[in-house]
């Protein structure tokens, strides 16, 4: 069976009485080059263990199984259980786990299901929960690479640098943990049902250490969130309201870090945010 052939998928799903769920972000691939290329970009070999989230009918799962040592694939929709039992029959290195990936301990899942293998994530993610899923994947701090298809708009935000309108707190969080690469776009015509937006495949490669040293990582991300929560304000005003600092202290921190008091957060790179965080921390008299 060709798992990306539209008429075969339709017949298969009809046979199992399956109905697409919009709330589960179910847009299945119908172009065979896409799962093949995603799996190729994931850099798999016999020593890799893959965590996939959302196998759908299993087109990407099958590609992963042919390249990796083992695949554990998490699917929330139990209606896909009989479908996947049929489409992935005979593939010994795949284990299906039915449940909500957002409620799972992904580090434990990888350790238990993929022992002795280098864990990676590869998936066509459900778009409605992309941000919490990617956050959980990065916070698991065990996946060497994360090769995923997501909405193009989110992909751009993740890979954006200072000065761009796409630059923001989530991208900085991802860039703190990983090197980011925007690989290729996939048009809506490659899915059933067709999504309204273009998709992009990105690859995140976990850093051995953060790109810059900081003495208080939690404070760094409070500073970053405050800066982008009110991105049209100057950084001084955004920090003053976001961190409940008096304006004078916020201005001193920004200027002591070497920036003009009128600078906006979107102009700063990670190094700049770290410098400001260290300045705020140094101001011992301030109770944060
Ligand atoms: N991999 C398939 C493909 O490329 O054709 C399907 C991808 S589809 C965009 C997303 C899949 O994620 C669906 O199968 C959906 O049921 C599943 N899903 C949605 N939310 C989930 C969650 N929280 N945990 C696990 N799977 C989820």
Short mmCIF file of C-alpha atoms and ligand atoms in Angstrom, two decimals:
data_model
loop_
_atom_site.label_atom_id
_atom_site.label_comp_id
_atom_site.label_asym_id
_atom_site.label_seq_id
_atom_site.Cartn_x
_atom_site.Cartn_y
_atom_site.Cartn_z
CA UNK A 1 0.00 0.00 0.00
CA UNK A 2 1.30 3.49 -0.84
CA UNK A 3 0.66 5.45 2.35
CA UNK A 4 0.66 8.81 0.60
CA UNK A 5 -1.67 7.85 -2.26
CA UNK A 6 -4.83 9.91 -1.86
CA UNK A 7 -7.29 7.31 -3.18
CA UNK A 8 -5.64 4.51 -1.18
CA UNK A 9 -5.73 6.60 2.03
CA UNK A 10 -9.37 7.49 1.42
CA UNK A 11 -10.36 3.86 0.87
CA UNK A 12 -8.34 2.70 3.89
CA UNK A 13 -9.84 5.33 6.22
CA UNK A 14 -13.38 4.72 4.92
CA UNK A 15 -12.96 0.98 5.54
CA UNK A 16 -12.13 1.75 9.18
CA UNK A 17 -14.90 4.35 9.53
CA UNK A 18 -12.30 7.04 10.31
CA UNK A 19 -13.22 10.74 10.35
CA UNK A 20 -10.64 13.54 10.28
CA UNK A 21 -10.47 15.67 13.41
CA UNK A 22 -9.63 19.32 12.97
CA UNK A 23 -8.96 19.79 16.67
CA UNK A 24 -6.26 17.09 16.52
CA UNK A 25 -4.53 18.87 13.63
CA UNK A 26 -5.08 15.91 11.31
CA UNK A 27 -3.67 16.83 7.90
CA UNK A 28 -2.15 13.72 6.37
CA UNK A 29 0.57 13.79 3.72
CA UNK A 30 -0.35 12.79 0.16
CA UNK A 31 2.98 13.50 -1.61
CA UNK A 32 5.52 10.70 -1.27
CA UNK A 33 8.57 12.98 -1.58
CA UNK A 34 7.70 14.80 1.66
CA UNK A 35 7.98 12.00 4.28
CA UNK A 36 10.99 10.64 2.38
CA UNK A 37 12.77 13.99 2.47
CA UNK A 38 11.87 14.64 6.14
CA UNK A 39 13.29 11.22 7.10
CA UNK A 40 16.43 11.85 5.00
CA UNK A 41 17.00 15.19 6.73
CA UNK A 42 16.74 13.55 10.18
CA UNK A 43 20.18 11.94 9.65
CA UNK A 44 19.18 8.47 10.84
CA UNK A 45 21.13 5.23 11.01
CA UNK A 46 20.93 1.92 12.86
CA UNK A 47 22.19 3.60 16.04
CA UNK A 48 19.35 6.14 16.20
CA UNK A 49 16.10 5.76 18.09
CA UNK A 50 13.26 7.99 16.88
CA UNK A 51 10.37 9.42 18.83
CA UNK A 52 7.60 10.36 16.39
CA UNK A 53 4.54 12.30 17.52
CA UNK A 54 1.37 11.79 15.48
CA UNK A 55 1.89 8.99 12.94
CA UNK A 56 -1.51 9.47 11.23
CA UNK A 57 -1.70 6.57 8.76
CA UNK A 58 2.04 5.94 9.18
CA UNK A 59 3.65 7.31 6.00
CA UNK A 60 6.52 9.03 7.85
CA UNK A 61 6.68 6.22 10.44
CA UNK A 62 7.42 3.72 7.64
CA UNK A 63 10.21 5.93 6.24
CA UNK A 64 11.72 6.29 9.73
CA UNK A 65 11.50 2.55 10.38
CA UNK A 66 13.51 1.85 7.20
CA UNK A 67 16.35 4.12 8.31
CA UNK A 68 16.55 4.07 12.15
CA UNK A 69 17.32 1.37 14.70
CA UNK A 70 13.93 1.76 16.36
CA UNK A 71 10.88 4.03 16.25
CA UNK A 72 8.42 4.79 19.04
CA UNK A 73 5.41 6.62 17.73
CA UNK A 74 2.88 8.40 19.96
CA UNK A 75 -0.67 8.87 18.63
CA UNK A 76 -3.52 10.51 20.53
CA UNK A 77 -6.35 9.31 18.27
CA UNK A 78 -7.23 5.72 19.19
CA UNK A 79 -9.39 5.49 16.05
CA UNK A 80 -6.06 5.17 14.17
CA UNK A 81 -5.09 2.00 16.09
CA UNK A 82 -6.63 -0.50 13.61
CA UNK A 83 -5.47 1.63 10.65
CA UNK A 84 -1.84 1.64 11.85
CA UNK A 85 -2.00 -2.07 12.72
CA UNK A 86 -2.76 -2.63 9.04
CA UNK A 87 -0.37 -0.11 7.44
CA UNK A 88 2.66 -0.87 9.62
CA UNK A 89 2.16 -4.66 9.90
CA UNK A 90 5.43 -6.61 9.79
CA UNK A 91 7.67 -3.68 10.74
CA UNK A 92 9.34 -5.09 13.82
CA UNK A 93 11.24 -1.97 14.90
CA UNK A 94 8.15 0.22 15.46
CA UNK A 95 6.30 0.54 18.74
CA UNK A 96 3.03 2.47 18.83
CA UNK A 97 2.01 4.21 22.04
CA UNK A 98 -1.55 5.58 22.24
CA UNK A 99 -1.91 8.68 24.40
CA UNK A 100 -1.36 12.43 24.58
CA UNK A 101 2.28 13.33 23.91
CA UNK A 102 1.76 16.53 25.89
CA UNK A 103 1.03 14.51 29.03
CA UNK A 104 4.00 12.16 28.64
CA UNK A 105 7.45 12.33 30.14
CA UNK A 106 9.31 12.27 26.81
CA UNK A 107 12.72 11.74 28.41
CA UNK A 108 11.44 8.66 30.25
CA UNK A 109 9.71 7.42 27.09
CA UNK A 110 12.96 7.66 25.10
CA UNK A 111 15.00 6.00 27.88
CA UNK A 112 12.52 3.14 28.27
CA UNK A 113 11.64 2.49 24.65
CA UNK A 114 14.93 3.32 22.90
CA UNK A 115 17.65 1.95 25.21
CA UNK A 116 21.19 2.13 23.86
CA UNK A 117 20.17 4.30 20.91
CA UNK A 118 20.79 8.01 20.20
CA UNK A 119 17.37 9.59 20.70
CA UNK A 120 16.01 12.03 18.12
CA UNK A 121 12.56 13.40 17.31
CA UNK A 122 11.16 13.34 13.80
CA UNK A 123 7.52 14.20 13.07
CA UNK A 124 4.88 16.08 11.15
CA UNK A 125 3.55 17.83 14.25
CA UNK A 126 -0.12 18.69 14.91
CA UNK A 127 -0.09 22.45 14.31
CA UNK A 128 -2.48 23.43 17.10
CA UNK A 129 -0.04 22.21 19.78
CA UNK A 130 3.31 22.89 18.08
CA UNK A 131 4.64 25.33 20.70
CA UNK A 132 3.86 23.26 23.83
CA UNK A 133 5.12 20.10 22.09
CA UNK A 134 8.40 21.70 21.02
CA UNK A 135 8.82 23.17 24.51
CA UNK A 136 8.36 19.71 26.07
CA UNK A 137 10.74 18.14 23.52
CA UNK A 138 13.49 20.70 24.26
CA UNK A 139 12.94 20.61 28.02
CA UNK A 140 13.42 16.82 27.92
CA UNK A 141 17.08 17.71 27.14
CA UNK A 142 17.84 14.31 25.65
CA UNK A 143 17.11 14.56 21.90
CA UNK A 144 20.18 15.14 19.71
CA UNK A 145 18.14 16.48 16.82
CA UNK A 146 14.52 17.45 16.25
CA UNK A 147 13.44 17.36 12.60
CA UNK A 148 9.83 18.45 12.33
CA UNK A 149 7.28 19.88 9.96
CA UNK A 150 5.36 22.82 11.42
CA UNK A 151 3.53 25.90 10.14
CA UNK A 152 5.85 28.13 8.12
CA UNK A 153 5.01 31.12 10.27
CA UNK A 154 6.16 29.31 13.44
CA UNK A 155 9.25 27.94 11.64
CA UNK A 156 10.24 31.49 10.70
CA UNK A 157 9.79 32.67 14.28
CA UNK A 158 11.98 29.85 15.56
CA UNK A 159 14.80 30.65 13.14
CA UNK A 160 14.55 34.49 13.19
CA UNK A 161 17.34 36.80 14.31
CA UNK A 162 17.36 40.34 15.77
CA UNK A 163 15.65 43.09 13.79
CA UNK A 164 13.19 40.81 12.02
CA UNK A 165 9.45 41.05 12.73
CA UNK A 166 9.44 37.29 13.35
CA UNK A 167 12.01 37.57 16.16
CA UNK A 168 10.62 36.84 19.61
CA UNK A 169 10.75 35.07 22.96
CA UNK A 170 9.91 31.57 21.69
CA UNK A 171 12.61 31.71 18.98
CA UNK A 172 15.16 32.81 21.59
CA UNK A 173 14.11 29.94 23.87
CA UNK A 174 14.65 27.45 21.02
CA UNK A 175 17.94 29.08 19.97
CA UNK A 176 19.17 28.93 23.58
CA UNK A 177 18.85 25.13 23.46
CA UNK A 178 19.59 24.39 19.78
CA UNK A 179 21.13 25.43 16.49
CA UNK A 180 18.18 26.04 14.15
CA UNK A 181 17.88 25.39 10.38
CA UNK A 182 14.96 26.15 8.09
CA UNK A 183 15.14 23.29 5.55
CA UNK A 184 12.28 23.46 3.01
CA UNK A 185 8.65 24.46 2.50
CA UNK A 186 5.71 22.16 1.78
CA UNK A 187 2.60 23.58 0.08
CA UNK A 188 -0.99 22.87 1.28
CA UNK A 189 -1.57 20.74 -1.86
CA UNK A 190 0.61 17.98 -0.32
CA UNK A 191 -2.00 17.17 2.39
CA UNK A 192 -5.50 15.83 2.90
CA UNK A 193 -7.45 17.75 4.05
CA UNK A 194 -5.46 20.74 2.81
CA UNK A 195 -4.39 23.16 5.56
CA UNK A 196 -4.87 26.90 4.96
CA UNK A 197 -1.19 27.66 5.43
CA UNK A 198 2.19 26.62 4.03
CA UNK A 199 4.31 24.28 6.14
CA UNK A 200 8.07 24.18 6.68
CA UNK A 201 10.49 21.55 7.85
CA UNK A 202 13.07 22.64 10.40
CA UNK A 203 15.99 20.85 12.04
CA UNK A 204 17.07 21.70 15.58
CA UNK A 205 20.43 20.39 16.78
CA UNK A 206 20.90 20.39 20.54
CA UNK A 207 23.80 22.50 21.79
CA UNK A 208 26.32 20.89 24.13
CA UNK A 209 26.16 24.08 26.22
CA UNK A 210 24.14 27.31 25.99
CA UNK A 211 25.57 29.79 23.44
CA UNK A 212 26.38 32.32 26.18
CA UNK A 213 27.05 31.84 29.89
CA UNK A 214 24.48 33.37 32.25
CA UNK A 215 24.36 33.23 36.02
CA UNK A 216 20.56 33.08 36.27
CA UNK A 217 18.81 31.38 33.32
CA UNK A 218 15.31 31.86 34.79
CA UNK A 219 15.89 35.61 35.10
CA UNK A 220 17.24 35.74 31.52
CA UNK A 221 13.95 34.31 30.22
CA UNK A 222 11.91 36.67 32.42
CA UNK A 223 13.85 39.54 30.83
CA UNK A 224 13.29 38.16 27.32
CA UNK A 225 9.56 37.60 27.88
CA UNK A 226 9.17 41.08 29.36
CA UNK A 227 10.98 42.60 26.35
CA UNK A 228 8.71 40.90 23.80
CA UNK A 229 5.42 41.07 25.74
CA UNK A 230 5.43 44.76 24.89
CA UNK A 231 7.64 44.79 21.85
CA UNK A 232 6.57 48.24 20.68
CA UNK A 233 7.78 49.83 23.91
CA UNK A 234 11.40 50.68 24.54
CA UNK A 235 13.23 47.95 26.43
CA UNK A 236 13.46 50.22 29.47
CA UNK A 237 9.67 50.63 29.62
CA UNK A 238 9.03 46.93 28.85
CA UNK A 239 11.43 45.80 31.60
CA UNK A 240 10.09 48.32 34.04
CA UNK A 241 6.49 47.09 33.68
CA UNK A 242 7.27 43.40 32.97
CA UNK A 243 9.68 42.94 35.89
CA UNK A 244 8.16 45.54 38.24
CA UNK A 245 11.43 47.51 38.25
CA UNK A 246 11.47 51.24 38.76
CA UNK A 247 12.26 53.00 35.51
CA UNK A 248 15.56 54.38 36.72
CA UNK A 249 16.85 50.91 37.60
CA UNK A 250 15.69 49.52 34.24
CA UNK A 251 17.41 52.40 32.41
CA UNK A 252 20.62 51.89 34.39
CA UNK A 253 20.66 48.17 33.58
CA UNK A 254 20.18 48.84 29.86
CA UNK A 255 22.82 51.60 29.75
CA UNK A 256 25.35 49.79 31.94
CA UNK A 257 25.06 46.86 29.52
CA UNK A 258 26.17 49.25 26.76
CA UNK A 259 22.84 50.04 25.06
CA UNK A 260 21.03 53.27 24.33
CA UNK A 261 18.11 53.82 26.73
CA UNK A 262 15.75 54.04 23.72
CA UNK A 263 16.67 50.59 22.35
CA UNK A 264 13.88 48.05 21.76
CA UNK A 265 14.17 44.42 22.76
CA UNK A 266 13.87 43.22 19.16
CA UNK A 267 17.27 44.79 18.36
CA UNK A 268 19.13 42.66 20.92
CA UNK A 269 20.70 39.25 20.37
CA UNK A 270 21.13 36.62 23.09
CA UNK A 271 24.45 38.15 24.18
CA UNK A 272 22.72 41.51 24.69
CA UNK A 273 19.92 39.95 26.75
CA UNK A 274 22.50 38.14 28.87
CA UNK A 275 24.40 41.40 29.49
CA UNK A 276 21.23 43.14 30.65
CA UNK A 277 20.27 40.17 32.84
CA UNK A 278 23.67 40.28 34.54
CA UNK A 279 23.30 44.04 35.13
CA UNK A 280 19.88 43.58 36.71
CA UNK A 281 21.29 40.84 38.90
CA UNK A 282 24.19 43.00 39.97
CA UNK A 283 21.84 45.63 41.27
CA UNK A 284 21.67 44.02 44.65
CA UNK A 285 19.44 46.67 46.10
CA UNK A 286 16.64 45.64 43.74
CA UNK A 287 14.30 43.01 45.05
CA UNK A 288 13.19 40.88 42.07
N1 LIG B 1 2.42 11.85 10.38
C1 LIG B 1 1.17 11.93 9.63
C2 LIG B 1 1.43 12.51 8.26
O1 LIG B 1 2.47 13.18 8.11
O2 LIG B 1 0.62 12.30 7.36
C3 LIG B 1 0.10 12.72 10.37
C4 LIG B 1 0.47 14.10 10.85
S1 LIG B 1 -0.89 15.05 11.41
C5 LIG B 1 -0.34 16.68 10.99
C6 LIG B 1 -0.73 15.10 13.18
C7 LIG B 1 -0.99 13.81 13.92
O3 LIG B 1 -0.81 14.04 15.33
C8 LIG B 1 -2.40 13.23 13.81
O4 LIG B 1 -2.31 11.84 13.57
C9 LIG B 1 -3.06 13.50 15.18
O5 LIG B 1 -4.06 12.58 15.52
C10 LIG B 1 -1.85 13.42 16.10
N2 LIG B 1 -1.95 14.17 17.37
C11 LIG B 1 -2.59 15.35 17.60
N3 LIG B 1 -2.40 15.77 18.86
C12 LIG B 1 -1.60 14.83 19.45
C13 LIG B 1 -1.05 14.70 20.76
N4 LIG B 1 -1.28 15.63 21.70
N5 LIG B 1 -0.30 13.60 21.04
C14 LIG B 1 -0.06 12.67 20.08
N6 LIG B 1 -0.55 12.74 18.82
C15 LIG B 1 -1.31 13.81 18.51
#
